[in-house]
Tab-separated table of C-alpha atoms in Angstrom:
chain	number	residue	atom	x	y	z
O	1	MET	CA	-19.712	0.562	11.162
O	2	ALA	CA	-20.293	2.007	7.747
O	3	ASN	CA	-19.984	5.665	6.945
O	4	LYS	CA	-23.057	7.754	6.571
O	5	SER	CA	-23.029	11.213	5.069
O	6	GLN	CA	-24.836	13.802	7.145
O	7	TYR	CA	-23.667	17.031	5.564
O	8	GLY	CA	-23.896	17.533	1.810
O	9	LEU	CA	-20.568	19.293	1.470
O	10	GLY	CA	-18.543	19.014	-1.699
O	11	LYS	CA	-14.794	19.361	-2.029
O	12	GLY	CA	-15.354	22.969	-3.040
O	13	LEU	CA	-15.647	23.623	0.666
O	14	GLY	CA	-11.895	23.176	0.972
O	15	ALA	CA	-11.326	26.473	-0.837
O	16	LEU	CA	-13.155	28.245	1.995
O	17	LEU	CA	-11.002	26.712	4.723
O	18	GLY	CA	-7.524	28.016	5.394
O	19	GLY	CA	-4.929	25.477	6.571
O	20	GLU	CA	-3.348	25.936	10.001
O	21	ASP	CA	0.171	25.132	11.207
O	22	LEU	CA	-0.373	23.645	14.644
O	23	SER	CA	2.692	21.413	14.749
O	24	GLU	CA	3.804	22.956	18.048
O	25	LEU	CA	0.630	21.624	19.709
O	26	ARG	CA	0.926	18.078	18.397
O	27	LYS	CA	3.421	15.607	19.776
O	28	PRO	CA	3.525	11.944	18.723
O	29	VAL	CA	1.447	9.788	21.052
O	30	GLY	CA	3.443	7.388	23.203
O	31	TYR	CA	2.885	4.509	25.566
O	32	ILE	CA	4.889	5.372	28.672
O	33	ASN	CA	6.173	2.848	31.252
O	34	LYS	CA	4.613	-0.077	29.454
O	35	GLU	CA	7.666	-1.941	28.237
O	36	VAL	CA	7.393	-5.567	27.244
O	37	VAL	CA	10.529	-6.249	29.272
O	38	SER	CA	9.835	-5.268	32.879
O	39	LYS	CA	12.858	-4.154	34.897
O	40	GLU	CA	11.306	-5.704	37.997
O	41	GLY	CA	10.667	-8.943	36.130
O	42	LYS	CA	6.944	-8.714	36.811
O	43	PRO	CA	4.481	-10.237	34.321
O	44	GLN	CA	2.931	-7.670	32.011
O	45	ASP	CA	-0.797	-7.178	31.503
O	46	THR	CA	-1.360	-8.467	27.979
O	47	SER	CA	-4.763	-6.745	27.765
O	48	ASP	CA	-2.874	-3.454	27.701
O	49	VAL	CA	-0.675	-1.858	25.029
O	50	LEU	CA	3.001	-2.708	25.509
O	51	ARG	CA	6.051	-1.326	23.729
O	52	ILE	CA	8.232	-3.950	22.057
O	53	PRO	CA	11.735	-3.353	20.625
O	54	VAL	CA	11.697	-3.525	16.825
O	55	ASP	CA	14.393	-6.205	16.684
O	56	MET	CA	12.189	-8.537	18.780
O	57	ILE	CA	9.376	-8.484	16.199
O	58	GLU	CA	9.266	-10.575	13.035
O	59	PRO	CA	6.717	-10.645	10.176
O	60	ASN	CA	4.233	-13.467	9.815
O	61	PRO	CA	5.392	-15.824	7.016
O	62	TYR	CA	1.731	-16.565	6.279
O	63	GLN	CA	0.888	-12.907	5.681
O	64	PRO	CA	-1.555	-13.018	2.730
O	65	ARG	CA	-0.565	-9.594	1.432
O	66	MET	CA	2.903	-9.763	-0.094
O	67	ASN	CA	2.987	-6.428	-1.925
O	68	PHE	CA	2.856	-3.113	-0.078
O	69	ASP	CA	2.481	0.165	-1.960
O	70	SER	CA	5.758	2.050	-1.380
O	71	GLU	CA	4.209	5.516	-1.672
O	72	ALA	CA	1.399	4.622	0.726
O	73	LEU	CA	3.990	3.272	3.184
O	74	LYS	CA	5.961	6.520	2.970
O	75	GLU	CA	2.812	8.532	3.661
O	76	LEU	CA	1.986	6.340	6.653
O	77	ALA	CA	5.570	6.657	7.919
O	78	GLU	CA	5.340	10.466	7.756
O	79	SER	CA	2.036	10.333	9.632
O	80	ILE	CA	3.647	8.134	12.314
O	81	LYS	CA	6.549	10.582	12.678
O	82	THR	CA	4.058	13.373	13.322
O	83	PHE	CA	1.357	11.672	15.382
O	84	GLY	CA	2.887	8.394	16.546
O	85	LEU	CA	1.422	4.952	15.896
O	86	ILE	CA	-2.137	5.466	17.111
O	87	GLN	CA	-3.396	1.934	16.355
O	88	PRO	CA	-1.016	-0.681	17.833
O	89	ILE	CA	-0.149	-3.892	16.008
O	90	THR	CA	-1.029	-7.357	17.391
O	91	VAL	CA	1.637	-9.997	17.963
O	92	ARG	CA	2.016	-13.424	19.545
O	93	ARG	CA	4.922	-14.746	21.561
O	94	LYS	CA	7.318	-16.941	19.612
O	95	GLY	CA	10.096	-18.340	21.740
O	96	GLU	CA	12.284	-16.396	24.144
O	97	GLY	CA	12.341	-12.690	23.394
O	98	LYS	CA	10.628	-12.992	20.007
O	99	TYR	CA	7.190	-11.885	18.799
O	100	GLN	CA	5.449	-12.623	15.503
O	101	ILE	CA	2.983	-10.249	13.869
O	102	ILE	CA	-0.641	-11.380	13.761
O	103	SER	CA	-2.028	-8.168	12.303
O	104	GLY	CA	-0.535	-4.797	11.427
O	105	GLU	CA	2.432	-5.636	9.209
O	106	ARG	CA	1.845	-2.493	7.137
O	107	ARG	CA	1.959	-0.381	10.332
O	108	TYR	CA	5.060	-2.299	11.448
O	109	ARG	CA	6.893	-1.612	8.175
O	110	ALA	CA	5.923	2.064	8.215
O	111	SER	CA	7.034	2.371	11.855
O	112	ARG	CA	10.450	0.992	10.970
O	113	MET	CA	10.598	3.366	8.032
O	114	ALA	CA	9.779	6.206	10.440
O	115	GLY	CA	12.763	5.230	12.587
O	116	MET	CA	10.861	3.904	15.611
O	117	ASP	CA	12.892	1.617	17.873
O	118	MET	CA	9.900	0.599	20.001
O	119	ILE	CA	6.503	-0.360	18.572
O	120	PRO	CA	3.237	-0.397	20.596
O	121	ALA	CA	1.516	-3.766	20.386
O	122	TYR	CA	-1.103	-6.041	21.870
O	123	ILE	CA	0.239	-9.453	22.835
O	124	ARG	CA	-2.090	-12.304	21.914
O	125	ASP	CA	-1.398	-15.237	24.230
O	126	ALA	CA	-2.303	-18.761	23.224
O	127	SER	CA	-4.539	-18.873	26.281
O	128	GLU	CA	-8.149	-19.880	26.690
O	129	GLN	CA	-10.496	-17.665	24.677
O	130	GLY	CA	-12.591	-16.781	27.693
O	131	MET	CA	-9.536	-15.516	29.589
O	132	LEU	CA	-8.610	-13.188	26.739
O	133	GLU	CA	-12.176	-11.921	26.499
O	134	MET	CA	-12.319	-11.166	30.217
O	135	ALA	CA	-8.964	-9.364	30.098
O	136	ILE	CA	-10.070	-7.095	27.257
O	137	VAL	CA	-13.443	-6.331	28.871
O	138	GLU	CA	-11.680	-5.503	32.127
O	139	ASN	CA	-9.376	-3.166	30.220
O	140	ILE	CA	-12.364	-1.405	28.607
O	141	GLN	CA	-13.911	-0.778	32.020
O	142	ARG	CA	-10.915	1.218	33.245
O	143	GLU	CA	-11.773	4.877	33.766
O	144	ASN	CA	-8.564	6.372	32.360
O	145	LEU	CA	-8.935	5.166	28.774
O	146	ASP	CA	-9.233	7.838	26.090
O	147	PRO	CA	-11.916	7.494	23.374
O	148	ILE	CA	-9.514	5.982	20.825
O	149	GLU	CA	-8.257	3.406	23.335
O	150	VAL	CA	-11.864	2.400	24.036
O	151	ALA	CA	-12.597	2.092	20.306
O	152	LEU	CA	-9.454	0.002	19.769
O	153	SER	CA	-10.472	-2.283	22.633
O	154	TYR	CA	-13.899	-2.773	21.052
O	155	GLN	CA	-12.268	-3.534	17.709
O	156	ARG	CA	-9.879	-6.003	19.310
O	157	LEU	CA	-12.685	-7.751	21.157
O	158	MET	CA	-14.619	-8.187	17.917
O	159	GLU	CA	-11.660	-9.354	15.830
O	160	GLU	CA	-9.813	-11.615	18.270
O	161	CYS	CA	-12.837	-13.064	20.058
O	162	ARG	CA	-14.919	-13.189	16.859
O	163	LEU	CA	-17.889	-11.331	18.292
O	164	THR	CA	-20.637	-9.429	16.508
O	165	GLN	CA	-21.394	-5.869	17.579
O	166	GLU	CA	-24.464	-7.109	19.409
O	167	GLN	CA	-22.496	-9.745	21.321
O	168	MET	CA	-19.796	-7.235	22.132
O	169	ALA	CA	-22.318	-4.693	23.388
O	170	ASP	CA	-23.685	-7.370	25.747
O	171	ARG	CA	-20.179	-8.100	27.046
O	172	VAL	CA	-19.413	-4.477	27.906
O	173	GLY	CA	-22.919	-3.519	29.053
O	174	LYS	CA	-23.505	-0.895	26.354
O	175	LYS	CA	-26.165	-0.301	23.726
O	176	ARG	CA	-25.208	-1.475	20.244
O	177	ALA	CA	-25.582	2.081	18.916
O	178	SER	CA	-23.089	3.333	21.518
O	179	VAL	CA	-20.566	0.667	20.529
O	180	ALA	CA	-21.079	1.336	16.801
O	181	ASN	CA	-20.516	5.067	17.266
O	182	GLN	CA	-17.360	4.419	19.292
O	183	LEU	CA	-15.976	2.188	16.523
O	184	ARG	CA	-16.694	4.882	13.929
O	185	LEU	CA	-14.010	7.042	15.566
O	186	LEU	CA	-11.409	4.751	13.980
O	187	LYS	CA	-12.632	5.919	10.540
O	188	LEU	CA	-11.299	9.426	11.214
O	189	PRO	CA	-7.942	10.597	9.751
O	190	ALA	CA	-4.831	10.078	11.901
O	191	LYS	CA	-4.632	13.789	12.749
O	192	VAL	CA	-8.172	13.841	14.123
O	193	GLN	CA	-7.661	10.572	16.021
O	194	HIS	CA	-4.477	11.994	17.537
O	195	ASP	CA	-6.179	15.174	18.744
O	196	LEU	CA	-9.093	13.193	20.152
O	197	LYS	CA	-6.681	10.847	21.918
O	198	VAL	CA	-4.701	13.626	23.610
O	199	GLY	CA	-7.758	15.700	24.501
O	200	LEU	CA	-7.464	18.562	22.003
O	201	LEU	CA	-11.043	17.905	20.865
O	202	SER	CA	-14.015	16.014	22.276
O	203	VAL	CA	-16.042	13.019	21.137
O	204	GLY	CA	-18.827	15.492	20.356
O	205	HIS	CA	-16.520	17.294	17.908
O	206	ALA	CA	-15.519	13.952	16.394
O	207	LYS	CA	-19.148	12.921	15.824
O	208	VAL	CA	-19.786	16.117	13.883
O	209	LEU	CA	-16.631	15.603	11.784
O	210	LEU	CA	-17.740	12.055	11.020
O	211	GLY	CA	-20.685	13.560	9.187
O	212	LEU	CA	-18.253	14.909	6.552
O	213	GLU	CA	-17.000	12.550	3.855
O	214	ASP	CA	-13.811	14.358	2.799
O	215	PRO	CA	-10.822	13.541	5.098
O	216	GLN	CA	-9.032	16.766	4.113
O	217	ILE	CA	-12.010	18.835	5.204
O	218	GLN	CA	-12.187	16.844	8.440
O	219	GLU	CA	-8.505	17.599	9.109
O	220	THR	CA	-8.815	21.295	8.277
O	221	LEU	CA	-11.836	21.739	10.529
O	222	CYS	CA	-9.972	19.838	13.249
O	223	ASP	CA	-7.212	22.466	13.038
O	224	THR	CA	-9.838	25.204	13.320
O	225	ILE	CA	-11.324	23.596	16.451
O	226	VAL	CA	-7.908	23.360	18.108
O	227	LYS	CA	-6.779	26.876	17.173
O	228	ASN	CA	-10.002	28.711	18.010
O	229	GLY	CA	-11.336	26.496	20.787
O	230	LEU	CA	-14.671	25.956	19.033
O	231	SER	CA	-17.464	24.273	20.974
O	232	VAL	CA	-19.465	21.489	19.328
O	233	ARG	CA	-22.322	23.910	18.657
O	234	GLN	CA	-19.937	26.486	17.148
O	235	LEU	CA	-18.480	23.777	14.893
O	236	GLU	CA	-21.955	22.839	13.677
O	237	GLU	CA	-22.738	26.492	12.960
O	238	LYS	CA	-19.445	26.937	11.103
O	239	ILE	CA	-20.200	23.947	8.891
O	240	LYS	CA	-23.680	25.278	8.135
O	241	SER	CA	-22.217	28.687	7.297
O	242	LEU	CA	-19.584	27.175	5.002
O	243	GLU	CA	-22.196	24.939	3.430
O	244	ARG	CA	-24.185	27.983	2.367
O	245	LYS	CA	-21.083	29.581	0.829
O	246	ALA	CA	-19.602	26.520	-0.870
O	247	PRO	CA	-20.243	26.647	-4.649
O	248	THR	CA	-20.638	22.873	-4.940
O	249	SER	CA	-22.627	22.369	-1.783
O	250	HIS	CA	-26.093	20.927	-1.633
O	251	LYS	CA	-28.332	20.416	1.345
O	252	ASP	CA	-30.332	17.485	2.527
O	253	ASP	CA	-32.609	17.098	5.498
O	254	SER	CA	-30.139	15.059	7.540
O	255	ASP	CA	-29.083	16.050	11.040
O	256	PRO	CA	-26.011	14.890	13.011
O	257	GLN	CA	-28.205	12.654	15.177
O	258	GLU	CA	-28.069	9.078	16.372
O	259	LEU	CA	-29.630	6.495	14.077
O	260	PRO	CA	-32.407	4.238	15.387
O	261	GLU	CA	-31.139	0.821	16.517
O	262	MET	CA	-32.493	-1.070	13.490
O	263	TYR	CA	-30.241	0.877	11.112
O	264	TYR	CA	-27.101	-0.271	12.925
O	265	ARG	CA	-28.325	-3.856	12.627
O	266	LEU	CA	-28.994	-3.320	8.910
O	267	LEU	CA	-25.530	-1.857	8.288
O	268	GLU	CA	-23.806	-4.599	10.272
O	269	ASN	CA	-25.671	-7.443	8.553
O	270	ILE	CA	-25.073	-6.196	5.020
O	271	GLY	CA	-21.513	-5.215	5.903
O	272	ARG	CA	-20.719	-8.891	6.498
O	273	TYR	CA	-20.938	-9.476	2.752
O	274	VAL	CA	-19.664	-6.224	1.213
O	275	GLY	CA	-17.394	-4.890	3.968
O	276	GLU	CA	-17.810	-1.767	6.063
O	277	ASN	CA	-16.740	0.498	3.210
O	278	GLY	CA	-19.156	-1.166	0.798
O	279	ILE	CA	-22.297	0.312	2.306
O	280	SER	CA	-23.410	3.854	3.103
O	281	LEU	CA	-26.622	5.239	4.500
O	282	ARG	CA	-28.461	8.552	4.381
O	283	ARG	CA	-31.449	9.201	6.610
O	284	GLY	CA	-33.404	12.407	6.953
O	285	ARG	CA	-35.390	13.769	9.886
O	286	ASP	CA	-38.621	12.445	8.399
O	287	GLY	CA	-37.283	8.877	8.133
O	288	ARG	CA	-36.710	9.020	4.384
O	289	GLY	CA	-33.328	8.022	3.074
O	290	SER	CA	-31.231	5.887	0.804
O	291	LEU	CA	-29.002	2.849	1.163
O	292	THR	CA	-26.069	2.403	-1.229
O	293	ILE	CA	-24.301	-0.936	-1.629
O	294	ARG	CA	-21.026	-1.167	-3.568
O	295	PHE	CA	-19.541	-4.437	-4.846
O	296	GLU	CA	-15.916	-5.217	-5.602
O	297	SER	CA	-16.650	-8.122	-7.932
O	298	ASP	CA	-19.314	-10.368	-9.419
O	299	ALA	CA	-18.357	-13.007	-6.856
O	300	GLN	CA	-19.107	-10.636	-3.996
O	301	ALA	CA	-22.489	-9.749	-5.494
O	302	GLU	CA	-23.253	-13.447	-5.971
O	303	ALA	CA	-22.388	-14.209	-2.335
O	304	PHE	CA	-24.740	-11.449	-1.209
O	305	LEU	CA	-27.503	-12.792	-3.446
O	306	LYS	CA	-27.076	-16.322	-2.046
O	307	ALA	CA	-27.354	-14.916	1.465
O	308	LEU	CA	-30.627	-13.197	0.552
O	309	ASP	CA	-31.976	-16.366	-1.066
O	310	HIS	CA	-31.068	-18.340	2.037
O	311	GLN	CA	-33.197	-16.012	4.191
O	312	ARG	CA	-36.347	-16.658	2.157
């Protein structure tokens, strides 16, 4: 799901927000009693997140990305130390007591750098596709999943079972817009995802924060919510108040409201060619708006053009 700006707040807003030290409230997220090696010898539910010892995991030799930015890895490692690894990696079994990374090598490297001895992971069995799909859908339907776990399950269903958002929505019995909004939660900074996961803020808070483009502002407002116990309505009022004061702010006629179904279809279809981060949408209350498409290369633009020509 592509980002859409709903509040016209510039980075000047940051000067109006004081940072908070809430480290005593935040503990790294964990996955308790879900070890890959069961003491009772019982088979583990591979639709769930399991913790695997680091020395049982090995990188994928066919990993297309060979170079990892050292500074970015250090930043991710520090985030993992503070919040835990919120998005598990995906591995496949490889022989007795060994697992090979399918996706998440950057998270794996940062976790090792952070000193983790156990890494949360999904295990991708070489089983029939339909069995995997059913297992993930069954996992989604459990009542005790937090919003981030639900979003990760949606993401896994799309990636591993190669489903579109529409197909996935059919599988889980949800509207496409509901699924798209759930997936958008994974666009939030790690701090905000952590607090949403452990119940320090609600999905309603998260939806309002998603309307802000600057991750630092999202994090600072997240601290304010946690410290002062702001309701969703109070958060909206605070943003409006800060917007009026911010020297670089500008207003538009957008509201933090759900988009009509056709817009999600539009974003998904175009996103196939330019990626989720290559498209953004603004829509006002009166239906007016703008659609921005960003290309990484001439080849990407050409591929998009061919797709348009093919539809004629």
